[in-house]
PDB file of C-alpha atoms in Angstrom:
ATOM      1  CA  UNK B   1      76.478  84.346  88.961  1.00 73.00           C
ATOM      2  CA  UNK B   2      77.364  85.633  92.415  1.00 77.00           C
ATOM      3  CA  UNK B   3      74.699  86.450  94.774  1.00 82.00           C
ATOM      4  CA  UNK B   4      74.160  89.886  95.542  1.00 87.00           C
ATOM      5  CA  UNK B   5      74.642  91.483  99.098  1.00 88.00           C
ATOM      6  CA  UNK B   6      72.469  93.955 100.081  1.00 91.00           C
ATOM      7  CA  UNK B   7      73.422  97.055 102.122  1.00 94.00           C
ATOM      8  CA  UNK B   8      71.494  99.570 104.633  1.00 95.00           C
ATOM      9  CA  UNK B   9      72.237 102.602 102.181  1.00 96.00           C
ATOM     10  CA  UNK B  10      71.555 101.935  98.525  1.00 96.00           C
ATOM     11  CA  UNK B  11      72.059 104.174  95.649  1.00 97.00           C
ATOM     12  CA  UNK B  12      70.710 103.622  92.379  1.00 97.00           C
ATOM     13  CA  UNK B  13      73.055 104.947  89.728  1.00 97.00           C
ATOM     14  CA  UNK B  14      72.900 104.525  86.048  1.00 98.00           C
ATOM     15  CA  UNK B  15      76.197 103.075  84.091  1.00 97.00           C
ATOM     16  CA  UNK B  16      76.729 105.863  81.557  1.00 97.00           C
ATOM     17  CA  UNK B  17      78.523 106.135  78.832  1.00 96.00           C
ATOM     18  CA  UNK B  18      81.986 108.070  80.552  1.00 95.00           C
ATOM     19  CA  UNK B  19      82.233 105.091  83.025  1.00 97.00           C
ATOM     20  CA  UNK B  20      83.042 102.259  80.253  1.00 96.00           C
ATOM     21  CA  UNK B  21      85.943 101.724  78.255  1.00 95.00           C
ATOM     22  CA  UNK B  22      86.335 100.415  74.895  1.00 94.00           C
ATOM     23  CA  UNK B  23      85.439  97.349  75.677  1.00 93.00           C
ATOM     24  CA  UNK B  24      81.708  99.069  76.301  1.00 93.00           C
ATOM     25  CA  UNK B  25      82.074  98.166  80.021  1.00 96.00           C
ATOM     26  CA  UNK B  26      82.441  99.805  83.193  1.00 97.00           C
ATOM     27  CA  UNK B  27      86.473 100.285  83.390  1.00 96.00           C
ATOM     28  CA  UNK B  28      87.596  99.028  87.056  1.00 94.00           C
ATOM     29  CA  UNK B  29      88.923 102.797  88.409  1.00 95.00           C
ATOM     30  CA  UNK B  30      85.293 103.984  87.889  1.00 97.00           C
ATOM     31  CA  UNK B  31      83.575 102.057  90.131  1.00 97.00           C
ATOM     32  CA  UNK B  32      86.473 103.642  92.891  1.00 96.00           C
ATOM     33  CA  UNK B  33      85.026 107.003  91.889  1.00 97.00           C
ATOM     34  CA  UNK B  34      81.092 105.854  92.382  1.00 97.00           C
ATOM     35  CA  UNK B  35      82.537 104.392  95.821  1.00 97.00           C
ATOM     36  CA  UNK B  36      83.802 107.511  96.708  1.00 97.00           C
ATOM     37  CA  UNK B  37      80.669 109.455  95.760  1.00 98.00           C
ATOM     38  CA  UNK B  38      78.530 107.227  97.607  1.00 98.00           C
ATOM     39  CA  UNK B  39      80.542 107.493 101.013  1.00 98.00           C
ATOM     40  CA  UNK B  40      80.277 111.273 100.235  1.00 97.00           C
ATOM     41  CA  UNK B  41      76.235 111.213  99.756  1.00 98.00           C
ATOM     42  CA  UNK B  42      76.219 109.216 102.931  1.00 98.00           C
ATOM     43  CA  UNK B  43      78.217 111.193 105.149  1.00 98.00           C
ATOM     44  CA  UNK B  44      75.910 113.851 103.683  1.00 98.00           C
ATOM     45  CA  UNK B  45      72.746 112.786 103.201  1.00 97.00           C
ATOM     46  CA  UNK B  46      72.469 109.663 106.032  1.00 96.00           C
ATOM     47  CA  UNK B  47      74.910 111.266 108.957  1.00 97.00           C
ATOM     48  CA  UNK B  48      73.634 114.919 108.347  1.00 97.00           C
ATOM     49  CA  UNK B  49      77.541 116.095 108.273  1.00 96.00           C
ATOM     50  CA  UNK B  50      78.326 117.989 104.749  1.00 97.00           C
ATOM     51  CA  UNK B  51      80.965 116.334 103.654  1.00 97.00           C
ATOM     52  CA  UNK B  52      82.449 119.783 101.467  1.00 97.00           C
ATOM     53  CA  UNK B  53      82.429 121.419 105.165  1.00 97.00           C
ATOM     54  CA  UNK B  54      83.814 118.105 106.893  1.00 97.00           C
ATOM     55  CA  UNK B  55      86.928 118.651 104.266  1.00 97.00           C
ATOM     56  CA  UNK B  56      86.509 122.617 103.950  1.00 97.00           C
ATOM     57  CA  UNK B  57      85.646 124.316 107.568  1.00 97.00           C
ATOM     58  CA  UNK B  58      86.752 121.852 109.806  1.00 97.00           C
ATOM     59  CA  UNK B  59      89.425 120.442 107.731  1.00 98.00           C
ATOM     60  CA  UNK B  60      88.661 116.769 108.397  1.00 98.00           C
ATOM     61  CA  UNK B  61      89.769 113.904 105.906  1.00 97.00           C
ATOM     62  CA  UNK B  62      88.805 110.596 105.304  1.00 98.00           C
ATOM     63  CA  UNK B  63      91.635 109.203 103.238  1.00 97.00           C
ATOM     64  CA  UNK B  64      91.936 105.796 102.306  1.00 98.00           C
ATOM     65  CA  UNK B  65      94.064 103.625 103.339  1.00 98.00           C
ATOM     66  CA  UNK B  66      92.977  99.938 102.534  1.00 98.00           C
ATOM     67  CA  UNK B  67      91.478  99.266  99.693  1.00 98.00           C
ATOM     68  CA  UNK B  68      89.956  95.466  98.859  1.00 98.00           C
ATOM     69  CA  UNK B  69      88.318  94.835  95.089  1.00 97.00           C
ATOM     70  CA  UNK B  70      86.683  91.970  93.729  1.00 97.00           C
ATOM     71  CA  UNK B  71      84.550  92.166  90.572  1.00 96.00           C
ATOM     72  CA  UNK B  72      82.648  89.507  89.956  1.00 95.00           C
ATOM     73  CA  UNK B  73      80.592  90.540  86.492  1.00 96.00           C
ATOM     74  CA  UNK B  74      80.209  93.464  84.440  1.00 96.00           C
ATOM     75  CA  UNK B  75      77.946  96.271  83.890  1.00 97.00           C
ATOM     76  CA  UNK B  76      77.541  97.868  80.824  1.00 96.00           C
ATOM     77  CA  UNK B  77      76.098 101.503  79.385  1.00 95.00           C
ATOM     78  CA  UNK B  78      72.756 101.601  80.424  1.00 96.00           C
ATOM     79  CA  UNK B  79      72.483  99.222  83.401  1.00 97.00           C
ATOM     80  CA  UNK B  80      70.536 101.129  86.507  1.00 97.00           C
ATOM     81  CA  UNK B  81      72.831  99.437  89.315  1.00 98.00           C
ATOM     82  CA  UNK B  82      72.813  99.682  93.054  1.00 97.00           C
ATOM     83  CA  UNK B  83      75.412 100.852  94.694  1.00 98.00           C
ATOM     84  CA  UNK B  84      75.541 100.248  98.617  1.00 97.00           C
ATOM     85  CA  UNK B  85      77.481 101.017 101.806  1.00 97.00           C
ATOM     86  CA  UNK B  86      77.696  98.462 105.229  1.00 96.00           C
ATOM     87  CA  UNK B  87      79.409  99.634 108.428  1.00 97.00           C
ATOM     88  CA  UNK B  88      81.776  96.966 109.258  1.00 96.00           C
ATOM     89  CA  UNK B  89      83.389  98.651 112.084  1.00 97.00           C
ATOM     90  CA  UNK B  90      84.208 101.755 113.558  1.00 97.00           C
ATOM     91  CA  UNK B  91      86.994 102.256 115.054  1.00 98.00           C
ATOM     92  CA  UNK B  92      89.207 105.343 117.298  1.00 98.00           C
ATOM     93  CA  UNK B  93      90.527 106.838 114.483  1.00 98.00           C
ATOM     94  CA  UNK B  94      89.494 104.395 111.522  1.00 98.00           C
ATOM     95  CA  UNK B  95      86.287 103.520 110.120  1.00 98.00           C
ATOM     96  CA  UNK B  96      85.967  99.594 107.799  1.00 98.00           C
ATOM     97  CA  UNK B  97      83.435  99.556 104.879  1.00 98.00           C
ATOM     98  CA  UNK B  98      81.970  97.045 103.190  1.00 97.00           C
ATOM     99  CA  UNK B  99      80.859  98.285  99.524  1.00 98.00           C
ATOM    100  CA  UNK B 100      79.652  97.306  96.464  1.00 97.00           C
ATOM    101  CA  UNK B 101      77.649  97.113  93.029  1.00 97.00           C
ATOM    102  CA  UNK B 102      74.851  94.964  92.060  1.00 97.00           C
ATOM    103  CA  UNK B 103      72.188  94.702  89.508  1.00 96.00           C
ATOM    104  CA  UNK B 104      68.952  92.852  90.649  1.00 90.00           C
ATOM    105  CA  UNK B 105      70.255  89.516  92.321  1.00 92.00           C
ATOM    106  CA  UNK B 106      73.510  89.994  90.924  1.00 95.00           C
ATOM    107  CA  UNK B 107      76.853  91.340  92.344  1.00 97.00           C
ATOM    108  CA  UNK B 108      78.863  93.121  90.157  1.00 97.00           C
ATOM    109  CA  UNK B 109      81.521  94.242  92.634  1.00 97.00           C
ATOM    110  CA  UNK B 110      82.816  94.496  96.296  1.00 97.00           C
ATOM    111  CA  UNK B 111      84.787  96.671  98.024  1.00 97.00           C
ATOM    112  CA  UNK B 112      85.921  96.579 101.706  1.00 98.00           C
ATOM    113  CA  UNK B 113      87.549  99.969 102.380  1.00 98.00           C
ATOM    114  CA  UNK B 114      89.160 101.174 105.223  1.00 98.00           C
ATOM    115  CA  UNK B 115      89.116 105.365 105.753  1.00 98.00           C
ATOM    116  CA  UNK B 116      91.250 107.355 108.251  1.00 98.00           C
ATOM    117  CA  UNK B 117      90.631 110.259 109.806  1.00 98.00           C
ATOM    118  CA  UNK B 118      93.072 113.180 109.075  1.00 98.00           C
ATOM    119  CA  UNK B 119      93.513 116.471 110.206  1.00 98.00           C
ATOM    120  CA  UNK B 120      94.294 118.067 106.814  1.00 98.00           C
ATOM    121  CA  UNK B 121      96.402 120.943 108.555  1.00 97.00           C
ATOM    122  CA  UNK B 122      98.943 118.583 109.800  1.00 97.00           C
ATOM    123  CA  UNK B 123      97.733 115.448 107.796  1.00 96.00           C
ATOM    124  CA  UNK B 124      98.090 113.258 111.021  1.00 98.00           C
ATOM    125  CA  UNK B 125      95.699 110.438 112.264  1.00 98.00           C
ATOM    126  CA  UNK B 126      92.806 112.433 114.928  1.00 98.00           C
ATOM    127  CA  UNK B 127      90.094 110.405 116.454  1.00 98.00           C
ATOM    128  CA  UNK B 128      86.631 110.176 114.677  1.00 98.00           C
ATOM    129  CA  UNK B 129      84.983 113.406 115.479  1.00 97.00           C
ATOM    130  CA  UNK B 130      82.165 112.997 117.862  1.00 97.00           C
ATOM    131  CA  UNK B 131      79.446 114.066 116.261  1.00 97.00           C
ATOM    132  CA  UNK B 132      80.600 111.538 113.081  1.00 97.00           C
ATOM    133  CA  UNK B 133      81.220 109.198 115.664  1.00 97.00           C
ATOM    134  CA  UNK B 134      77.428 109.686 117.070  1.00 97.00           C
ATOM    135  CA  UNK B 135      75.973 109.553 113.645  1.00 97.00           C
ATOM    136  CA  UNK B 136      77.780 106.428 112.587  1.00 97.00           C
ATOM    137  CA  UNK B 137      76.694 104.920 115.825  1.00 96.00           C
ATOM    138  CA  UNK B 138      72.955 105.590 115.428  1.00 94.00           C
ATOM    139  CA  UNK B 139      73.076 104.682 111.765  1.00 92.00           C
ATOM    140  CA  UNK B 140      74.410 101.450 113.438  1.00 89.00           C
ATOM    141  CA  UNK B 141      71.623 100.798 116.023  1.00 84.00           C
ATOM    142  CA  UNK B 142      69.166 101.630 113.504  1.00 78.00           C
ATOM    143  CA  UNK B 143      69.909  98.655 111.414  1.00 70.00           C
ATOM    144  CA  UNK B 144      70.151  95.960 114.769  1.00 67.00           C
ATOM    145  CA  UNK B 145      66.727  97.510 115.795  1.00 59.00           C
TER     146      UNK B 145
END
């Protein structure tokens, strides 16, 4: 068993049914979409920036482009997992995630991820918008306080 790593933003989500494969376990590409979803609700929910008017109104993206999986156990249909999200660094135009899935002391995945920011007009690199940038920052000092 591989110990579990904890994150500053925790989801709990339930495996369901439409996540597993025949096998009756979670089929890899899922857990990519629950990744996604949480680094939506967190953008959201944790840096107060709505993520459908990040990509909508100001026509911001956050498209990966470094992508790092290792699952280490399963989940199956009807485990109530964590999912959780680390900053690992913030860069000028990039921002490193560390990710991942666990059930109780157990790690079930981890992801590091790395996201660019696009405009999605000309679907260039821009720099991390400020008020992201603030928000990511503070969600940073919170946890070294």
């Amino acid at each position: 068993m591989t110990a579990a790593t904890t994150h500053p933003f925790e989801r709990q989500l339930r495996i369901r049914f439409a996540h597993c494969d025949p096998a009756g376990i979670v089929f890899f590409p899922q857990y990519l979409v629950m990744i996604n979803n949480l680094v939506e609700d967190w953008v959201t929910d944790v840096l107060g920036v709505p993520y459908a008017e990040l990509l909508g109104r100001r026509r911001t993206g956050m498209p990966t482009v470094s992508l790092q999986c290792e699952f280490t156990a399963i989940s199956r249909m009807g485990d109530d997992v964590l999912m959780g999200l680390s900053v690992r660094k913030l860069g000028t135009k990039s921002l490193t995630l560390d990710l991942g899935c666990r059930h109780g002391g157990e790690q079930r995945m981890r992801v590091r991820q790395v996201l660019v920011f696009t405009s999605l007009d000309t679907h260039r690199a821009i720099e991390v918008p400020p008020d992201l940038r603030a928000a990511i920052e503070g969600f940073q000092n919170l946890l070294a306080t």
